Amino acid sequence: MRKLKLVSVSLLLMSLLVPSAYAEPSSIPMDPNVSPAAITKNQATMSSDPSQEVCRYEPLSSGDRIKSCVGPWVWKTLNKKIEKYDSLPLTDQYKLISVAKGQKQKLAQPFTQSKKITSIEPNVTSAFELASIYSILTGKNSDTISEIYDTSKEYDGPDPSSPYNTREYYTAVGYDEYKLDITLTYFWFMSLQYFVPILGVWVDKKIEHNEFHDDAGLTHYLTIQLPKIVTYSVDANR
């Protein structure tokens, strides 16, 4: 009997939450005395955090309401390719270690080589767009490319038959030139909601949604000198 009561309560709650108007037209019905609730792109732009959605609520005479939202805004990649490898001379060269002929040696202490992404043309000043660019290029929300040289790796000296008695290992920063085309995209949806008093919540009865690419003014075609960490060695007589 107790299980039967639980099932009955569950069915009651489901009946309250599940919309009964499956046969309604595909578009959300609007109260003729209420202006359309669709929020505009400009209203969404006013949000302090474009990664969040911005919503409006408009009551209907039936007691239902219409919820309309724009967001979140995201920069989507249209094209990403390497235009030129080794596009700039090496910078930030640093000698890691010197190893004698026929020897193996480890670093005495770890070393970190890093470089920030600073060359983006045309210049980008929006922190929101820059964060997206960094994420696209590095796979993380960081403007820095880095590599740690730890003390576990062994470095070999020249082979015993080599005419050189020393091998010197260096780290440096190189660059590849990237072409990156990105466009600002936002998500829009509108839902007809009704209130469930027993739960104290608004429930979506019907949802319409879409995704939009913005106009050409917010599609950016960028050239970026992307840093990369390189390691190389030079054999010499010292």
Short mmCIF file of C-alpha atoms in Angstrom, two decimals:
data_model
loop_
_atom_site.label_atom_id
_atom_site.label_comp_id
_atom_site.label_asym_id
_atom_site.label_seq_id
_atom_site.Cartn_x
_atom_site.Cartn_y
_atom_site.Cartn_z
CA MET A 1 0.00 0.00 0.00
CA ARG A 2 2.85 2.39 0.83
CA LYS A 3 4.49 1.69 -2.53
CA LEU A 4 1.16 2.38 -4.23
CA LYS A 5 0.90 5.78 -2.49
CA LEU A 6 4.45 6.68 -3.56
CA VAL A 7 3.68 5.77 -7.15
CA SER A 8 0.50 7.87 -7.03
CA VAL A 9 2.40 10.91 -5.72
CA SER A 10 5.07 10.43 -8.38
CA LEU A 11 2.45 10.28 -11.13
CA LEU A 12 0.81 13.44 -9.76
CA LEU A 13 4.10 15.36 -9.83
CA MET A 14 4.86 14.13 -13.34
CA SER A 15 1.45 15.27 -14.53
CA LEU A 16 2.19 18.73 -13.18
CA LEU A 17 5.62 18.92 -14.80
CA VAL A 18 4.93 17.39 -18.20
CA PRO A 19 3.30 19.81 -20.67
CA SER A 20 -0.13 18.72 -21.84
CA ALA A 21 -0.08 20.78 -25.03
CA TYR A 22 1.89 18.52 -27.35
CA ALA A 23 -0.51 19.34 -30.20
CA GLU A 24 0.00 23.10 -29.93
CA PRO A 25 1.41 25.01 -32.91
CA SER A 26 5.20 25.08 -33.25
CA SER A 27 5.48 28.80 -32.49
CA ILE A 28 5.04 30.12 -28.96
CA PRO A 29 1.63 31.79 -28.57
CA MET A 30 1.85 35.47 -27.69
CA ASP A 31 -0.69 37.47 -25.72
CA PRO A 32 -2.02 40.07 -28.20
CA ASN A 33 -1.72 42.76 -25.51
CA VAL A 34 1.97 42.02 -24.77
CA SER A 35 4.89 43.10 -26.93
CA PRO A 36 7.27 40.38 -28.21
CA ALA A 37 9.74 39.32 -25.52
CA ALA A 38 12.68 38.55 -27.79
CA ILE A 39 15.78 40.13 -26.30
CA THR A 40 18.12 41.95 -28.66
CA LYS A 41 21.83 41.50 -29.26
CA ASN A 42 22.50 45.00 -27.93
CA GLN A 43 20.80 44.15 -24.65
CA ALA A 44 22.96 41.06 -24.34
CA THR A 45 26.10 43.05 -25.10
CA MET A 46 25.40 45.18 -22.04
CA SER A 47 26.06 42.18 -19.84
CA SER A 48 29.26 42.50 -17.83
CA ASP A 49 30.08 38.88 -18.64
CA PRO A 50 29.37 37.94 -22.29
CA SER A 51 30.03 34.29 -21.47
CA GLN A 52 26.72 34.29 -19.55
CA GLU A 53 23.23 34.37 -20.97
CA VAL A 54 21.01 37.44 -20.54
CA CYS A 55 17.27 36.87 -20.09
CA ARG A 56 13.96 38.75 -19.99
CA TYR A 57 10.64 37.62 -18.57
CA GLU A 58 7.28 38.86 -19.80
CA PRO A 59 3.99 37.87 -18.12
CA LEU A 60 0.96 36.73 -20.12
CA SER A 61 -2.67 37.31 -19.18
CA SER A 62 -3.10 33.53 -18.91
CA GLY A 63 -0.76 33.49 -15.89
CA ASP A 64 2.04 31.94 -17.93
CA ARG A 65 5.13 33.89 -18.90
CA ILE A 66 7.59 34.06 -21.75
CA LYS A 67 11.30 33.75 -21.04
CA SER A 68 13.68 34.91 -23.78
CA CYS A 69 17.45 34.72 -23.57
CA VAL A 70 20.52 35.57 -25.60
CA GLY A 71 23.86 34.04 -24.75
CA PRO A 72 26.32 32.87 -23.97
CA TRP A 73 28.44 34.57 -26.62
CA VAL A 74 31.38 32.53 -27.90
CA TRP A 75 34.13 33.06 -30.46
CA LYS A 76 34.07 30.13 -32.88
CA THR A 77 36.91 29.09 -35.16
CA LEU A 78 36.20 29.41 -38.87
CA ASN A 79 39.76 28.67 -39.94
CA LYS A 80 43.05 27.91 -38.20
CA LYS A 81 46.21 27.04 -40.08
CA ILE A 82 49.97 27.50 -39.96
CA GLU A 83 50.93 29.97 -42.66
CA LYS A 84 54.69 29.72 -42.12
CA TYR A 85 56.93 27.59 -39.91
CA ASP A 86 59.87 29.27 -38.14
CA SER A 87 58.52 32.65 -39.18
CA LEU A 88 60.82 34.68 -36.88
CA PRO A 89 64.40 34.26 -35.60
CA LEU A 90 64.92 32.42 -32.32
CA THR A 91 64.78 34.48 -29.14
CA ASP A 92 65.39 33.89 -25.42
CA GLN A 93 68.24 31.44 -26.00
CA TYR A 94 69.58 29.80 -22.86
CA LYS A 95 72.27 27.13 -22.44
CA LEU A 96 70.92 24.25 -20.40
CA ILE A 97 74.00 22.04 -20.01
CA SER A 98 77.36 21.02 -21.48
CA VAL A 99 78.16 17.29 -21.66
CA ALA A 100 81.60 15.84 -22.31
CA LYS A 101 82.33 13.23 -24.99
CA GLY A 102 81.05 9.77 -24.09
CA GLN A 103 79.29 11.05 -20.96
CA LYS A 104 75.68 11.38 -19.78
CA GLN A 105 74.53 14.13 -17.49
CA LYS A 106 71.40 15.55 -15.89
CA LEU A 107 70.50 19.13 -15.09
CA ALA A 108 71.54 20.24 -11.62
CA GLN A 109 68.23 22.10 -11.21
CA PRO A 110 65.04 22.42 -13.27
CA PHE A 111 64.56 25.24 -15.73
CA THR A 112 61.36 26.68 -17.19
CA GLN A 113 61.30 28.35 -20.58
CA SER A 114 58.18 30.39 -21.34
CA LYS A 115 56.92 33.08 -23.67
CA LYS A 116 53.70 35.09 -23.87
CA ILE A 117 51.64 35.48 -27.03
CA THR A 118 52.10 39.16 -27.85
CA SER A 119 51.96 39.43 -31.65
CA ILE A 120 48.34 39.51 -32.89
CA GLU A 121 47.43 41.56 -35.95
CA PRO A 122 45.24 43.50 -36.11
CA ASN A 123 45.49 44.35 -32.43
CA VAL A 124 42.89 42.79 -30.12
CA THR A 125 41.98 44.64 -26.93
CA SER A 126 38.91 42.76 -25.68
CA ALA A 127 39.78 40.50 -22.76
CA PHE A 128 36.87 38.23 -23.69
CA GLU A 129 38.13 37.79 -27.25
CA LEU A 130 41.75 37.37 -26.15
CA ALA A 131 40.77 34.61 -23.72
CA SER A 132 39.03 32.81 -26.59
CA ILE A 133 42.07 33.21 -28.86
CA TYR A 134 44.39 31.83 -26.19
CA SER A 135 42.08 28.87 -25.63
CA ILE A 136 41.96 28.12 -29.38
CA LEU A 137 45.74 28.33 -29.77
CA THR A 138 46.97 26.73 -26.55
CA GLY A 139 44.04 24.57 -25.43
CA LYS A 140 43.84 26.47 -22.15
CA ASN A 141 42.93 29.93 -20.95
CA SER A 142 46.51 31.14 -20.85
CA ASP A 143 48.54 33.58 -22.94
CA THR A 144 51.81 31.75 -22.18
CA ILE A 145 53.58 28.87 -23.89
CA SER A 146 55.96 27.06 -21.56
CA GLU A 147 58.05 23.95 -21.06
CA ILE A 148 59.74 22.64 -17.93
CA TYR A 149 63.16 20.99 -18.20
CA ASP A 150 63.37 18.77 -15.14
CA THR A 151 66.29 16.95 -13.53
CA SER A 152 65.21 13.43 -14.56
CA LYS A 153 66.24 13.63 -18.22
CA GLU A 154 69.72 12.50 -19.26
CA TYR A 155 71.64 14.43 -21.90
CA ASP A 156 74.25 12.62 -24.01
CA GLY A 157 77.66 13.95 -24.90
CA PRO A 158 79.25 13.35 -28.32
CA ASP A 159 79.95 9.76 -29.34
CA PRO A 160 83.48 8.60 -28.38
CA SER A 161 84.41 8.53 -32.08
CA SER A 162 83.31 12.14 -32.61
CA PRO A 163 85.92 14.82 -33.42
CA TYR A 164 84.20 17.07 -30.88
CA ASN A 165 84.70 16.83 -27.13
CA THR A 166 81.59 18.70 -25.90
CA ARG A 167 77.90 18.86 -26.70
CA GLU A 168 76.02 21.94 -25.53
CA TYR A 169 72.23 21.90 -25.17
CA TYR A 170 70.17 25.05 -25.56
CA THR A 171 66.56 26.05 -25.21
CA ALA A 172 65.04 28.95 -27.14
CA VAL A 173 61.75 30.42 -28.29
CA GLY A 174 60.77 29.97 -31.92
CA TYR A 175 57.69 31.17 -33.78
CA ASP A 176 55.17 29.86 -36.28
CA GLU A 177 52.85 32.22 -38.13
CA TYR A 178 49.19 31.30 -37.82
CA LYS A 179 46.14 32.51 -39.68
CA LEU A 180 43.12 32.47 -37.40
CA ASP A 181 39.61 33.41 -38.53
CA ILE A 182 37.01 33.58 -35.74
CA THR A 183 33.42 34.72 -35.60
CA LEU A 184 31.26 35.81 -32.70
CA THR A 185 28.37 33.42 -32.19
CA TYR A 186 25.49 33.68 -29.79
CA PHE A 187 22.66 31.40 -28.75
CA TRP A 188 19.02 32.47 -28.52
CA PHE A 189 16.05 30.72 -27.05
CA MET A 190 12.51 31.53 -26.04
CA SER A 191 10.31 29.40 -23.84
CA LEU A 192 6.72 29.46 -22.69
CA GLN A 193 6.71 28.77 -18.94
CA TYR A 194 4.01 27.93 -16.43
CA PHE A 195 4.19 27.98 -12.64
CA VAL A 196 3.86 24.84 -10.49
CA PRO A 197 2.66 26.06 -7.06
CA ILE A 198 3.26 22.76 -5.26
CA LEU A 199 6.96 22.94 -6.19
CA GLY A 200 7.32 26.72 -6.31
CA VAL A 201 9.10 26.63 -9.68
CA TRP A 202 8.56 27.77 -13.28
CA VAL A 203 8.65 24.97 -15.85
CA ASP A 204 9.33 25.19 -19.58
CA LYS A 205 6.27 24.18 -21.57
CA LYS A 206 7.76 24.74 -25.00
CA ILE A 207 11.12 25.90 -26.25
CA GLU A 208 12.31 27.49 -29.46
CA HIS A 209 16.03 28.03 -29.95
CA ASN A 210 18.64 28.86 -32.53
CA GLU A 211 22.29 29.73 -32.98
CA PHE A 212 23.45 32.81 -34.85
CA HIS A 213 26.72 33.98 -36.33
CA ASP A 214 27.11 37.72 -36.07
CA ASP A 215 27.59 40.08 -38.98
CA ALA A 216 30.87 40.52 -40.85
CA GLY A 217 31.93 43.28 -38.48
CA LEU A 218 32.42 40.68 -35.76
CA THR A 219 34.26 38.13 -37.86
CA HIS A 220 37.98 38.73 -37.31
CA TYR A 221 40.80 37.62 -39.56
CA LEU A 222 43.97 37.48 -37.49
CA THR A 223 47.67 36.86 -38.07
CA ILE A 224 49.46 35.55 -34.99
CA GLN A 225 53.11 34.83 -34.29
CA LEU A 226 52.67 31.85 -31.98
CA PRO A 227 55.67 31.10 -29.74
CA LYS A 228 57.00 27.55 -29.44
CA ILE A 229 59.70 26.16 -27.17
CA VAL A 230 62.57 24.50 -29.03
CA THR A 231 65.59 22.52 -27.81
CA TYR A 232 68.75 22.03 -29.83
CA SER A 233 72.37 20.99 -29.34
CA VAL A 234 75.75 22.12 -30.75
CA ASP A 235 78.88 19.95 -30.80
CA ALA A 236 82.16 21.83 -30.24
CA ASN A 237 85.68 21.58 -28.93
CA ARG A 238 86.08 23.44 -25.65
#
